[in-house]
Short mmCIF file of C-alpha atoms and ligand atoms in Angstrom, two decimals:
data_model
loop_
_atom_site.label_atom_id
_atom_site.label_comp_id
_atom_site.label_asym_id
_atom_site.label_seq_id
_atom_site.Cartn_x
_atom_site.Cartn_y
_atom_site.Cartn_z
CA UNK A 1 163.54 224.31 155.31
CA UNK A 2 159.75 224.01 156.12
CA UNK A 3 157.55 220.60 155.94
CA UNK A 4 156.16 221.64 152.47
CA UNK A 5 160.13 221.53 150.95
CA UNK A 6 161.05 218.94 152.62
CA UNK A 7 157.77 216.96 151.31
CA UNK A 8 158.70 218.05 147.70
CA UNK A 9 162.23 216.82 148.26
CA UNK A 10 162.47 213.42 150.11
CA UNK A 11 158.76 212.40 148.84
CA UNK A 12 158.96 208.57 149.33
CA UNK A 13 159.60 206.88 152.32
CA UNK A 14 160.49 203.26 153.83
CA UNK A 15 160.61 202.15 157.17
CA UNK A 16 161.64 198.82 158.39
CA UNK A 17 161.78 197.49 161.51
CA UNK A 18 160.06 194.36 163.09
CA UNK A 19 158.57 195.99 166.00
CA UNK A 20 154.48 197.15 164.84
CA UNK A 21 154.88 199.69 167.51
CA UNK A 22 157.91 201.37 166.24
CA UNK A 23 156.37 201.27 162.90
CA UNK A 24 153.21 202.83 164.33
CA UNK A 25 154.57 205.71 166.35
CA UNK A 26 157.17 206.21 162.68
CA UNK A 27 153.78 206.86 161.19
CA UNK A 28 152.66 209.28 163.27
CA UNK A 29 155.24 211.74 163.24
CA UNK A 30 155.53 211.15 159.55
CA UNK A 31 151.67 212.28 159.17
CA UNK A 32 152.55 215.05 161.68
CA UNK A 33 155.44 216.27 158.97
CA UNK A 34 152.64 215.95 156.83
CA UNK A 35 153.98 212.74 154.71
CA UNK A 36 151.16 210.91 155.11
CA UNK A 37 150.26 209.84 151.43
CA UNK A 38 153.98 208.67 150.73
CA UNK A 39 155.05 205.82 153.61
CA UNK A 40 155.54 202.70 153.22
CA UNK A 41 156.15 200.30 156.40
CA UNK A 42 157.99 196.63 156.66
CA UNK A 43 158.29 194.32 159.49
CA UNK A 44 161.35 192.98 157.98
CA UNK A 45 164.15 193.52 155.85
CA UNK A 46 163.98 190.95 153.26
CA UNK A 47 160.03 192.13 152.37
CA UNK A 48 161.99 195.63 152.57
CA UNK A 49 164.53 195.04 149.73
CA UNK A 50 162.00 193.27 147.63
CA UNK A 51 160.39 196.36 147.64
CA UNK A 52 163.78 198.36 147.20
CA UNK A 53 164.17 195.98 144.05
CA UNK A 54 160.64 196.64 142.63
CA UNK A 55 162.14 200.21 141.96
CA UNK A 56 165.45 201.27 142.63
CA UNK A 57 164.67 205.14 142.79
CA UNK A 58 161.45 205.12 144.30
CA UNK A 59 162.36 205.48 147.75
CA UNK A 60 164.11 208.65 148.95
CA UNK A 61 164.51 207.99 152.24
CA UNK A 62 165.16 204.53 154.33
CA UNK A 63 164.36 204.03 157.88
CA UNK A 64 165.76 201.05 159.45
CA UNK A 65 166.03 199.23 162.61
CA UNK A 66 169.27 197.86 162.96
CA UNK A 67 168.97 194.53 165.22
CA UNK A 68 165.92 192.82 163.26
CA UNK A 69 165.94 188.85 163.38
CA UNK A 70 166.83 186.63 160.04
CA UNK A 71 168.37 190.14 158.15
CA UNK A 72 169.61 192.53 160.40
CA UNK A 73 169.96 196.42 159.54
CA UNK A 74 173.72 196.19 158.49
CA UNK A 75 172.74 193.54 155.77
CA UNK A 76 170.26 195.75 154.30
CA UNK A 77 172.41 198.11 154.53
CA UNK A 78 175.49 196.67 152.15
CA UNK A 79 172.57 195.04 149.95
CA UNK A 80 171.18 198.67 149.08
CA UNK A 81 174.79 199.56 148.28
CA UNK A 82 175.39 196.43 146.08
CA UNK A 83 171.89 197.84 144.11
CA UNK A 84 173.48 201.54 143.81
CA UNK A 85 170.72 202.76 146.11
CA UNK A 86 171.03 206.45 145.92
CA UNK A 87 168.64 207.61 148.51
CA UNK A 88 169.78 208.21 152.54
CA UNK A 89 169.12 205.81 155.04
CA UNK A 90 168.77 206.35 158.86
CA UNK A 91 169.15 204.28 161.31
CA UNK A 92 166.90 204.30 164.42
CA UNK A 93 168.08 202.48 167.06
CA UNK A 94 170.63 203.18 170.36
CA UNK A 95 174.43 203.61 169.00
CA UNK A 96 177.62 204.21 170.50
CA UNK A 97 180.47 206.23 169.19
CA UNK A 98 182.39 203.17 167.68
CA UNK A 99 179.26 201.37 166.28
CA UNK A 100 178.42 204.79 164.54
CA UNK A 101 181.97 205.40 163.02
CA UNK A 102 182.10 201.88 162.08
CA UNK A 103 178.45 201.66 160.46
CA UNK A 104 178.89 204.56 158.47
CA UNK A 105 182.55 203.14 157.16
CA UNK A 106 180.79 200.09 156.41
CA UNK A 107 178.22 201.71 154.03
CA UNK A 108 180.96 203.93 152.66
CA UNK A 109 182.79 200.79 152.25
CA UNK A 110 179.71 199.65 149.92
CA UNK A 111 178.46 202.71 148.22
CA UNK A 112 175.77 203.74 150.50
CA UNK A 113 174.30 207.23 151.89
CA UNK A 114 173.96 206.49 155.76
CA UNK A 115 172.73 209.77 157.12
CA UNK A 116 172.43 209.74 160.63
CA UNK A 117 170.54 207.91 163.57
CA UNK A 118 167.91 208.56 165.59
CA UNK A 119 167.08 206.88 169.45
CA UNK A 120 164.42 205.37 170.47
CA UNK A 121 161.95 206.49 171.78
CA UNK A 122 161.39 208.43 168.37
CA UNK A 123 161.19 211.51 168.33
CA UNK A 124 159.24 214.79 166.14
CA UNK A 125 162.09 216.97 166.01
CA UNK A 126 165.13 214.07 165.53
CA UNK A 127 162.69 212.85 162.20
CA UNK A 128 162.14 215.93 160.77
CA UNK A 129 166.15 217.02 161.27
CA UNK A 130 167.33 214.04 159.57
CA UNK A 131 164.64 214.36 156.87
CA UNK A 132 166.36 217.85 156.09
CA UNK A 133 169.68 216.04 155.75
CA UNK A 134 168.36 213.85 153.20
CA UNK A 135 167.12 216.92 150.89
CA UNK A 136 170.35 218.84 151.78
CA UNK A 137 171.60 215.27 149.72
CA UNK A 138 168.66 215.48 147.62
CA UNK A 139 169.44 218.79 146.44
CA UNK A 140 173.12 218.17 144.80
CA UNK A 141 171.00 215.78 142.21
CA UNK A 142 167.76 217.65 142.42
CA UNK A 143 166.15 220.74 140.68
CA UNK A 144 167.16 219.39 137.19
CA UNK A 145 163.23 220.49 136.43
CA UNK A 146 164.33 223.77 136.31
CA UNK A 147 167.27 223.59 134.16
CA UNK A 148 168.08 225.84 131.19
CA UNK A 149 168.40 224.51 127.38
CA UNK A 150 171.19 224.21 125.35
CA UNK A 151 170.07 226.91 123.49
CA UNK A 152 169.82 229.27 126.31
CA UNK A 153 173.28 227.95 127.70
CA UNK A 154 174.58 229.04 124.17
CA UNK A 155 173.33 232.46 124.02
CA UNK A 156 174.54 232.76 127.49
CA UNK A 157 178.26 231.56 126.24
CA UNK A 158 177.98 233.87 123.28
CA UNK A 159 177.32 236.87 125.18
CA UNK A 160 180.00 236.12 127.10
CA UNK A 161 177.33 236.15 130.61
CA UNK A 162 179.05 233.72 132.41
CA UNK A 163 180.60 235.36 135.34
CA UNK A 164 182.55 234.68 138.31
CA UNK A 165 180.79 235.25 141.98
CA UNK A 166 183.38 234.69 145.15
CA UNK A 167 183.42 233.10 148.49
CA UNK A 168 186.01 232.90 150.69
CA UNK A 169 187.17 230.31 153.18
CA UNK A 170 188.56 231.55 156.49
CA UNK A 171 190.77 230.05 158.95
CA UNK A 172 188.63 229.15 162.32
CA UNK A 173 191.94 230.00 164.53
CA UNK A 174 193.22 233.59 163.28
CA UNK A 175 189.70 234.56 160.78
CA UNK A 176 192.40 234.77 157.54
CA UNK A 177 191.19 234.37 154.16
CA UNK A 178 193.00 231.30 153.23
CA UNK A 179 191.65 231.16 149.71
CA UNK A 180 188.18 231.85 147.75
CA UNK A 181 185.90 230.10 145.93
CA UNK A 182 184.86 230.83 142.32
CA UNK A 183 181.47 229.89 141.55
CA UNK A 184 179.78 230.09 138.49
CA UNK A 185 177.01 232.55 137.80
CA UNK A 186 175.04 233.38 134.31
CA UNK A 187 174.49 237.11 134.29
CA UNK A 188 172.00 238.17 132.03
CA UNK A 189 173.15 241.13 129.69
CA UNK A 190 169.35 242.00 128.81
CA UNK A 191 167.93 242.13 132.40
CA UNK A 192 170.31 242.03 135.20
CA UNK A 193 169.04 238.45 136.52
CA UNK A 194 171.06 235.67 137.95
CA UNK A 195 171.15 232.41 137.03
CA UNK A 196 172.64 229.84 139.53
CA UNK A 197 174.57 227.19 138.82
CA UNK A 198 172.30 224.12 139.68
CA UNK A 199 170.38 225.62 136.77
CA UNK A 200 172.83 225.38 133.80
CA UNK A 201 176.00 222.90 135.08
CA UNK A 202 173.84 219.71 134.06
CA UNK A 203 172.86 221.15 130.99
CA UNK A 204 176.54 222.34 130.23
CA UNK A 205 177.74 218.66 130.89
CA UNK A 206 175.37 217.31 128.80
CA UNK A 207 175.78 219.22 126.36
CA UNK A 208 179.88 219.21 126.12
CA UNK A 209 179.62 222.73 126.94
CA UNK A 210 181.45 222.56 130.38
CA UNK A 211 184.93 223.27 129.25
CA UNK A 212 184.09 226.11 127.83
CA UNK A 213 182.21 227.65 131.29
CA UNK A 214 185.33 226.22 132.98
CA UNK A 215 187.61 228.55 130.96
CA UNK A 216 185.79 231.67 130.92
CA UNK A 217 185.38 231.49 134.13
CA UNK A 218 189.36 230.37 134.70
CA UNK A 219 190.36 233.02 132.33
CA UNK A 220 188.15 236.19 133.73
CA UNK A 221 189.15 235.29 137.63
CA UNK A 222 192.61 235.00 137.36
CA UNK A 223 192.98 237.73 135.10
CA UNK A 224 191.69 239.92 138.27
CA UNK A 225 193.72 237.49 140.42
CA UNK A 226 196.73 239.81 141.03
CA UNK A 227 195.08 243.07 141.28
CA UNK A 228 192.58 241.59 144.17
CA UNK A 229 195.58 240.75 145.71
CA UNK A 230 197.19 244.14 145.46
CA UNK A 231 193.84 245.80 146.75
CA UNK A 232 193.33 243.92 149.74
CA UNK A 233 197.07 243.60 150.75
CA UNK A 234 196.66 240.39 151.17
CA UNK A 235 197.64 236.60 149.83
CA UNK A 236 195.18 233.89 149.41
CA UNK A 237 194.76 230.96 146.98
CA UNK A 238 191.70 230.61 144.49
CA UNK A 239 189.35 227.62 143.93
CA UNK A 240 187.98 226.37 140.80
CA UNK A 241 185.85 223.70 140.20
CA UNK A 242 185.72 220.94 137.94
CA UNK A 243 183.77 218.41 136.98
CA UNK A 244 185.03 214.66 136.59
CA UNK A 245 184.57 214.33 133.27
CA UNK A 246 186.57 217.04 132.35
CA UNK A 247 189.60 215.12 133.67
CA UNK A 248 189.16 212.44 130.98
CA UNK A 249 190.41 215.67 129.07
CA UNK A 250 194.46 214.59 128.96
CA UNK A 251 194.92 218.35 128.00
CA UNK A 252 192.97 220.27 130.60
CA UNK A 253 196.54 220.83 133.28
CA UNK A 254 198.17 222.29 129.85
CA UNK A 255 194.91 224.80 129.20
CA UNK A 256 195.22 225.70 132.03
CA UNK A 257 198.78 226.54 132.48
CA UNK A 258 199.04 228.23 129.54
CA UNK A 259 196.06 230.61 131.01
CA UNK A 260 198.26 230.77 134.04
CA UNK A 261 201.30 232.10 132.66
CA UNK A 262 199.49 234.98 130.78
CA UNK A 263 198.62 235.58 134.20
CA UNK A 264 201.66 235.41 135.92
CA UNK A 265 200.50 233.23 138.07
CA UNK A 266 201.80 229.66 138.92
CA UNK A 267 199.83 226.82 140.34
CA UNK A 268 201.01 227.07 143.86
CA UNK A 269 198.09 229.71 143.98
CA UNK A 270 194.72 227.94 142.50
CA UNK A 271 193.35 224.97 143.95
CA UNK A 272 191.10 222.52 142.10
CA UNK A 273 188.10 221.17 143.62
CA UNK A 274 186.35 217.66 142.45
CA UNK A 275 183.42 216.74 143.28
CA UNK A 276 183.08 213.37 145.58
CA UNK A 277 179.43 212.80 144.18
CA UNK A 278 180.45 210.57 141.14
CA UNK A 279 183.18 208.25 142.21
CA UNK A 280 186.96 209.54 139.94
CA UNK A 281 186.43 206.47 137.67
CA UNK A 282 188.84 206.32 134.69
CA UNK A 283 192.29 205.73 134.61
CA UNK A 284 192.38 209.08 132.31
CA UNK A 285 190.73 210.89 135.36
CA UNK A 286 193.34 209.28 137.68
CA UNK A 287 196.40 210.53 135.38
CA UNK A 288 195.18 214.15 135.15
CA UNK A 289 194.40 214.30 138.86
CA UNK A 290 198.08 213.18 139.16
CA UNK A 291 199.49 215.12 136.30
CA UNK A 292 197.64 218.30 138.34
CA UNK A 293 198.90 217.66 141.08
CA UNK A 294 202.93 217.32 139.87
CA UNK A 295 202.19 220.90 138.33
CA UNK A 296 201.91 222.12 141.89
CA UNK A 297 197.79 222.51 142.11
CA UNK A 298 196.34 222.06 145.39
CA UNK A 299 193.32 219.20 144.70
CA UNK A 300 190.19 219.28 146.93
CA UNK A 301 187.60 216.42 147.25
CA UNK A 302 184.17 218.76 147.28
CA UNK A 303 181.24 217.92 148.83
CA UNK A 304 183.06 214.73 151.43
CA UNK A 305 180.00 212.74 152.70
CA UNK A 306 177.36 212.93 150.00
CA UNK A 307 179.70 210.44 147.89
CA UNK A 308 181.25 207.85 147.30
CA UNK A 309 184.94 208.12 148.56
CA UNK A 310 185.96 205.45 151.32
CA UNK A 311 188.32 206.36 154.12
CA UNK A 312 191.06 204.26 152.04
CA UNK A 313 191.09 206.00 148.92
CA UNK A 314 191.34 209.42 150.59
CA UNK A 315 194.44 208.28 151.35
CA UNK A 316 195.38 207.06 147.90
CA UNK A 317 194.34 209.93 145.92
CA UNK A 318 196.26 212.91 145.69
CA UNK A 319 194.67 215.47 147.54
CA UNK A 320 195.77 218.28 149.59
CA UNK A 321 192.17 219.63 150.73
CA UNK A 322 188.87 217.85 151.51
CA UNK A 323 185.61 219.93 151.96
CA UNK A 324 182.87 218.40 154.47
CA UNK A 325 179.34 218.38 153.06
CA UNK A 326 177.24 220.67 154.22
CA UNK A 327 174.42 217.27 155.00
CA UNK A 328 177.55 216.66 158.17
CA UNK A 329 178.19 220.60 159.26
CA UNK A 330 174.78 221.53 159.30
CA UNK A 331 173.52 221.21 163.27
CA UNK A 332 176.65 218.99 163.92
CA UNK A 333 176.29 221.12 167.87
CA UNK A 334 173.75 218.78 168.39
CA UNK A 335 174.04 215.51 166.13
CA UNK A 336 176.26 212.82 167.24
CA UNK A 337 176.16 210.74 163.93
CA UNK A 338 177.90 213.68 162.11
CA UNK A 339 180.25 214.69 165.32
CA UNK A 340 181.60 210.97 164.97
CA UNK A 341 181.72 210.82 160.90
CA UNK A 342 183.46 214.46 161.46
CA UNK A 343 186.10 213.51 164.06
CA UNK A 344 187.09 210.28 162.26
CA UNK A 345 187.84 212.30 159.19
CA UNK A 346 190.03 214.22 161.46
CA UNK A 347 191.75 212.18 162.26
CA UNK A 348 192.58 210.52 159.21
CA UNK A 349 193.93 213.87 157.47
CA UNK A 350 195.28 214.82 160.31
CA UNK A 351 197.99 212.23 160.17
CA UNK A 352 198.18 212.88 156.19
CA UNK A 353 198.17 216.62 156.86
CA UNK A 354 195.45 217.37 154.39
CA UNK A 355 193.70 220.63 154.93
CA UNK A 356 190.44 220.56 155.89
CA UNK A 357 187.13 222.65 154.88
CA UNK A 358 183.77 222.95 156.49
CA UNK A 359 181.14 223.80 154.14
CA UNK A 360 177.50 225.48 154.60
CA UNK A 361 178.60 226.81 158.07
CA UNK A 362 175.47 229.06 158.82
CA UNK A 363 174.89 229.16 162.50
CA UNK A 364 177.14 230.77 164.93
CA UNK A 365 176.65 227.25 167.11
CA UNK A 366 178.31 225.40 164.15
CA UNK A 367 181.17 227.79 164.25
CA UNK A 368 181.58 227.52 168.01
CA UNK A 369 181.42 223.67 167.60
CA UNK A 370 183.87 223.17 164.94
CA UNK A 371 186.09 225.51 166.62
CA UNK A 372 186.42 223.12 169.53
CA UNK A 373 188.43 220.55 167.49
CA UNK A 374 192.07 221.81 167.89
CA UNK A 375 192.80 220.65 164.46
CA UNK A 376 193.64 223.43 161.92
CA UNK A 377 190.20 224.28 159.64
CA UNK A 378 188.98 226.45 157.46
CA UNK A 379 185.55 227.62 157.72
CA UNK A 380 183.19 228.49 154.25
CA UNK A 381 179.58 229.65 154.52
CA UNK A 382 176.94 232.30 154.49
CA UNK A 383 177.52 232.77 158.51
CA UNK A 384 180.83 235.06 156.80
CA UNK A 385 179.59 235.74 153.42
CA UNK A 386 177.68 234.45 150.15
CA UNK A 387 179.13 234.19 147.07
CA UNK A 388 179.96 237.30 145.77
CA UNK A 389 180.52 239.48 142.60
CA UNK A 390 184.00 240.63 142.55
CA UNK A 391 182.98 244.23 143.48
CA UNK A 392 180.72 243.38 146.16
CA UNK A 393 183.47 240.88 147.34
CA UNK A 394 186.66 243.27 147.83
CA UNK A 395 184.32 245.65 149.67
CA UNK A 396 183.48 243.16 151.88
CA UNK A 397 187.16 241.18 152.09
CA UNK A 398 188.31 244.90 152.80
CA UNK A 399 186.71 245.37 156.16
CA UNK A 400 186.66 241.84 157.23
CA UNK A 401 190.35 242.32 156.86
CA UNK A 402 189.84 245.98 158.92
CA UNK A 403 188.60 244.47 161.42
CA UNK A 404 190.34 241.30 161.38
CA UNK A 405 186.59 240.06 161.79
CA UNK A 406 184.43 237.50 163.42
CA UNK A 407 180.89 237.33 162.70
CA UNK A 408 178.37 239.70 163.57
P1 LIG B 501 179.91 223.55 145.56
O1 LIG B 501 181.17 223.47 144.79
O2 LIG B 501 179.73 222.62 146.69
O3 LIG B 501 179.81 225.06 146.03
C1 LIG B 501 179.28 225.45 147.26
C2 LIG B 501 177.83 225.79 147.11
O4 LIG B 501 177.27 225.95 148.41
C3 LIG B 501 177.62 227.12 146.40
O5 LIG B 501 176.42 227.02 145.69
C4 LIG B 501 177.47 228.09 147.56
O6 LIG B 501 176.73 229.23 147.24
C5 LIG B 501 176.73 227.24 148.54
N1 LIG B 501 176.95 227.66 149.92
C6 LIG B 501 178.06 228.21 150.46
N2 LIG B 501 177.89 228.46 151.76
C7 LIG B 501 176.63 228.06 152.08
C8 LIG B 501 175.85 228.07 153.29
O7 LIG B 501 176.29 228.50 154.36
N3 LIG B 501 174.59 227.57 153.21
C9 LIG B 501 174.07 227.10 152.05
N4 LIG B 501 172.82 226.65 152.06
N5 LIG B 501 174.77 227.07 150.90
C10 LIG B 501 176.04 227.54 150.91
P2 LIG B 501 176.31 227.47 144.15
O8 LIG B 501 177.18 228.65 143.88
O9 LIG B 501 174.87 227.56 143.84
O10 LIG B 501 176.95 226.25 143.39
C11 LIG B 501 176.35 224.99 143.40
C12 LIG B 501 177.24 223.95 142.79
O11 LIG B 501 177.42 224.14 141.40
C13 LIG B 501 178.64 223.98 143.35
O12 LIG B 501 178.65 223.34 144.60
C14 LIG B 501 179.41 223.24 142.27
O13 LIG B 501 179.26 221.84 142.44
C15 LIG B 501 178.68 223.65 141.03
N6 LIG B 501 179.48 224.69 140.35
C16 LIG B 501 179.54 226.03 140.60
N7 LIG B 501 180.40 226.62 139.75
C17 LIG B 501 180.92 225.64 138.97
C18 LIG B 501 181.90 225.61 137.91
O14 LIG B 501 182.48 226.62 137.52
N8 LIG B 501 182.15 224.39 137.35
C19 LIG B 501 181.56 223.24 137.78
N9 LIG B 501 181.87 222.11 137.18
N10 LIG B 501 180.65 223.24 138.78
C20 LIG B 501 180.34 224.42 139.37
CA1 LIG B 502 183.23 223.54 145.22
CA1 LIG B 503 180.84 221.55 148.07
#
């Protein structure tokens, strides 16, 4: 991601921190990103939140010193959580392991993105690396400009376009294809193009349309379940994913065994993923997740890190999987704040024995880091393949399996 993206996607910028030289040499490298026109400096974090208050989603980005006098970094830290501050915030100053783990629990603890941290003296590179982070968050909410109508979603539905693309995830000890992902794609009958997902979920959701993507999509992929099984020689689980609101749907674990057993297939094999973004709020939500779960399905918390899930409730809920955010994989070789957030959470489902999935892996450094942690992992990213149409997929789960493979 070059300057010019990153500009478009974390536009607005705060930093706070009651040295004038800090906030000086913050400047600089900010104009040197070429952010100039969008910073705004404080020499302390009461002026800071005022600001915060004036509009809540002005800011994209928060860069704070931690050890300020009369508020300190940690206060403004739970205060943007009490105001549902949705941007990331960074802190610069010197942290140890345990201070790092337990700040970002902290802001877990009260609803708040913490992102990273960067040392001081500050540097170019560590800005413009955490600035990335915050669009990789950026981006799960972002590119809503873009989306398709309603209309266009219903033409889409009608024409039955909505088609499943695969990715697997492997297993970072023996490179097995534990299960794979089904991702929704619109496939234009008139002209071939594709239309990604970030483009049409929102609208669907809106739009009560979701459900009925969710079981096209449910209903074409495991109808080709068995057979991709039989043609690779192989057994793996597959993923779906569902939106929250679509739990408040009492029905949804009875559509969805019913498409099973024309299937021949039982839960045991499909896993359902949920998205951590919007905290699982309703009681209705709860009892599905539950009721899913007692069926046999295997329940993943998507996207760990950009939400809102504390360490506590991971325990609580009843999952079998969690998937790390991309925002924590990405560079992890070389960024303590997500080595410590990542090694905590193994920790914690270690001792629950809750799988675990690494998401976005694209460098072969990533790989070699995670595969340090003796801790069973699987492994999903475009370092072993993008999401693919079925076709394109066998071919290439057919000579990974050949070859038993590892990356090129
Ligand atoms: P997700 O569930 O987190 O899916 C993973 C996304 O990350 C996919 O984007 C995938 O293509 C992308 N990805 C995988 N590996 C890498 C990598 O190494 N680098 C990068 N940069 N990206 C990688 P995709 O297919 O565009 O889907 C975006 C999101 O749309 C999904 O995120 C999911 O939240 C949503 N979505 C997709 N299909 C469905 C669906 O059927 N129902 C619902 N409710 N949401 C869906
Ligand atoms: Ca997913
Ligand atoms: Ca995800």
């Amino acid at each position: 991601m070059k300057g010019i993206t990153v500009k478009k996607i974390v536009p607005n910028i705060l930093v706070v921190d009651d040295s004038k030289a800090i906030l000086i040499v913050m400047e600089a490298i900010l104009n040197e990103l070429g952010m100039s026109n969008t910073i705004t400096t404080c020499l302390n974090a009461k002026e800071a939140l005022e600001k915060v208050k004036e509009d809540i989603n002005y800011f994209d980005a928060i860069f704070t010193d931690l050890n300020m006098p009369e508020m300190d970094g940690m206060e403004l830290i739970r205060h943007l959580g009490e105001l549902h501050y949705q941007g990331g915030i960074i802190i610069v100053s010197e942290m140890d392991h345990k201070v790092i783990s337990l700040a970002a629990n902290l802001a877990k603890q009260h609803n708040a993105h913490l992102i990273g941290n960067i040392t001081k003296p500050v540097q170019l590179s560590q800005v413009s690396r955490l600035l990335i982070k915050v669009a990789q968050l950026n981006s799960h909410t972002l590119l809503k400009e873009s989306a398709i109508s309603k209309d266009e979603l219903i033409d889409a539905l009608k024409n039955d376009e909505i088609t499943p693309f695969y990715q697997p995830k492997i297993n970072a000890d023996n490179n097995k294809i534990e299960s794979v992902e089904v991702l929704a794609r619109i496939l234009s009958s008139k002209d071939g193009n594709i239309i990604l997902p970030n483009r049409f979920i929102n609208t669907a959701e809106q739009h009560n349309l979701i459900n009925q993507i969710t079981f096209s999509l449910f209903e074409k992929a495991t109808s080709e379940f068995i057979n991709m099984k039989a043609q690779l020689g192989h057994d793996f689980k597959m993923a779906f994913n569902l939106s929250p609101t679509q739990l408040d749907d009492l029905n949804c674990p009875n559509k969805l065994l019913l498409i099973l057993e024309l299937n021949q297939l039982t839960p045991s094999n499909i896993i359902i993923e949920i998205t951590e973004q919007h905290a699982l709020s309703s009681l209705m939500q709860l009892e599905t997740l539950n009721r899913l779960r007692m069926h046999g399905f295997g329940i993943s918390l998507d996207d760990f890190g950009v939400g809102f899930t504390n360490m506590n409730q991971l325990r609580n809920l009843p999952f079998t999987e969690i998937k790390i955010d991309r925002s924590l994989i990405s560079h992890i070789e070389t960024d303590l704040f997500s080595q410590v957030v990542v090694s905590s959470l193994f920790n914690i489902t270690s001792k629950d024995n809750l799988d675990l999935v690494a998401e976005g892996v694209e460098r072969p450094e990533e790989l070699v880091y995670l595969r340090h942690y003796k801790r069973k992992l699987a492994i999903q990213g475009f370092l072993f393949s993008r999401p693919k149409p079925q076709d394109e997929f066998i071919s290439w789960a057919k000579d990974w399996l050949k070859t038993d493979g590892s990356p090129a």
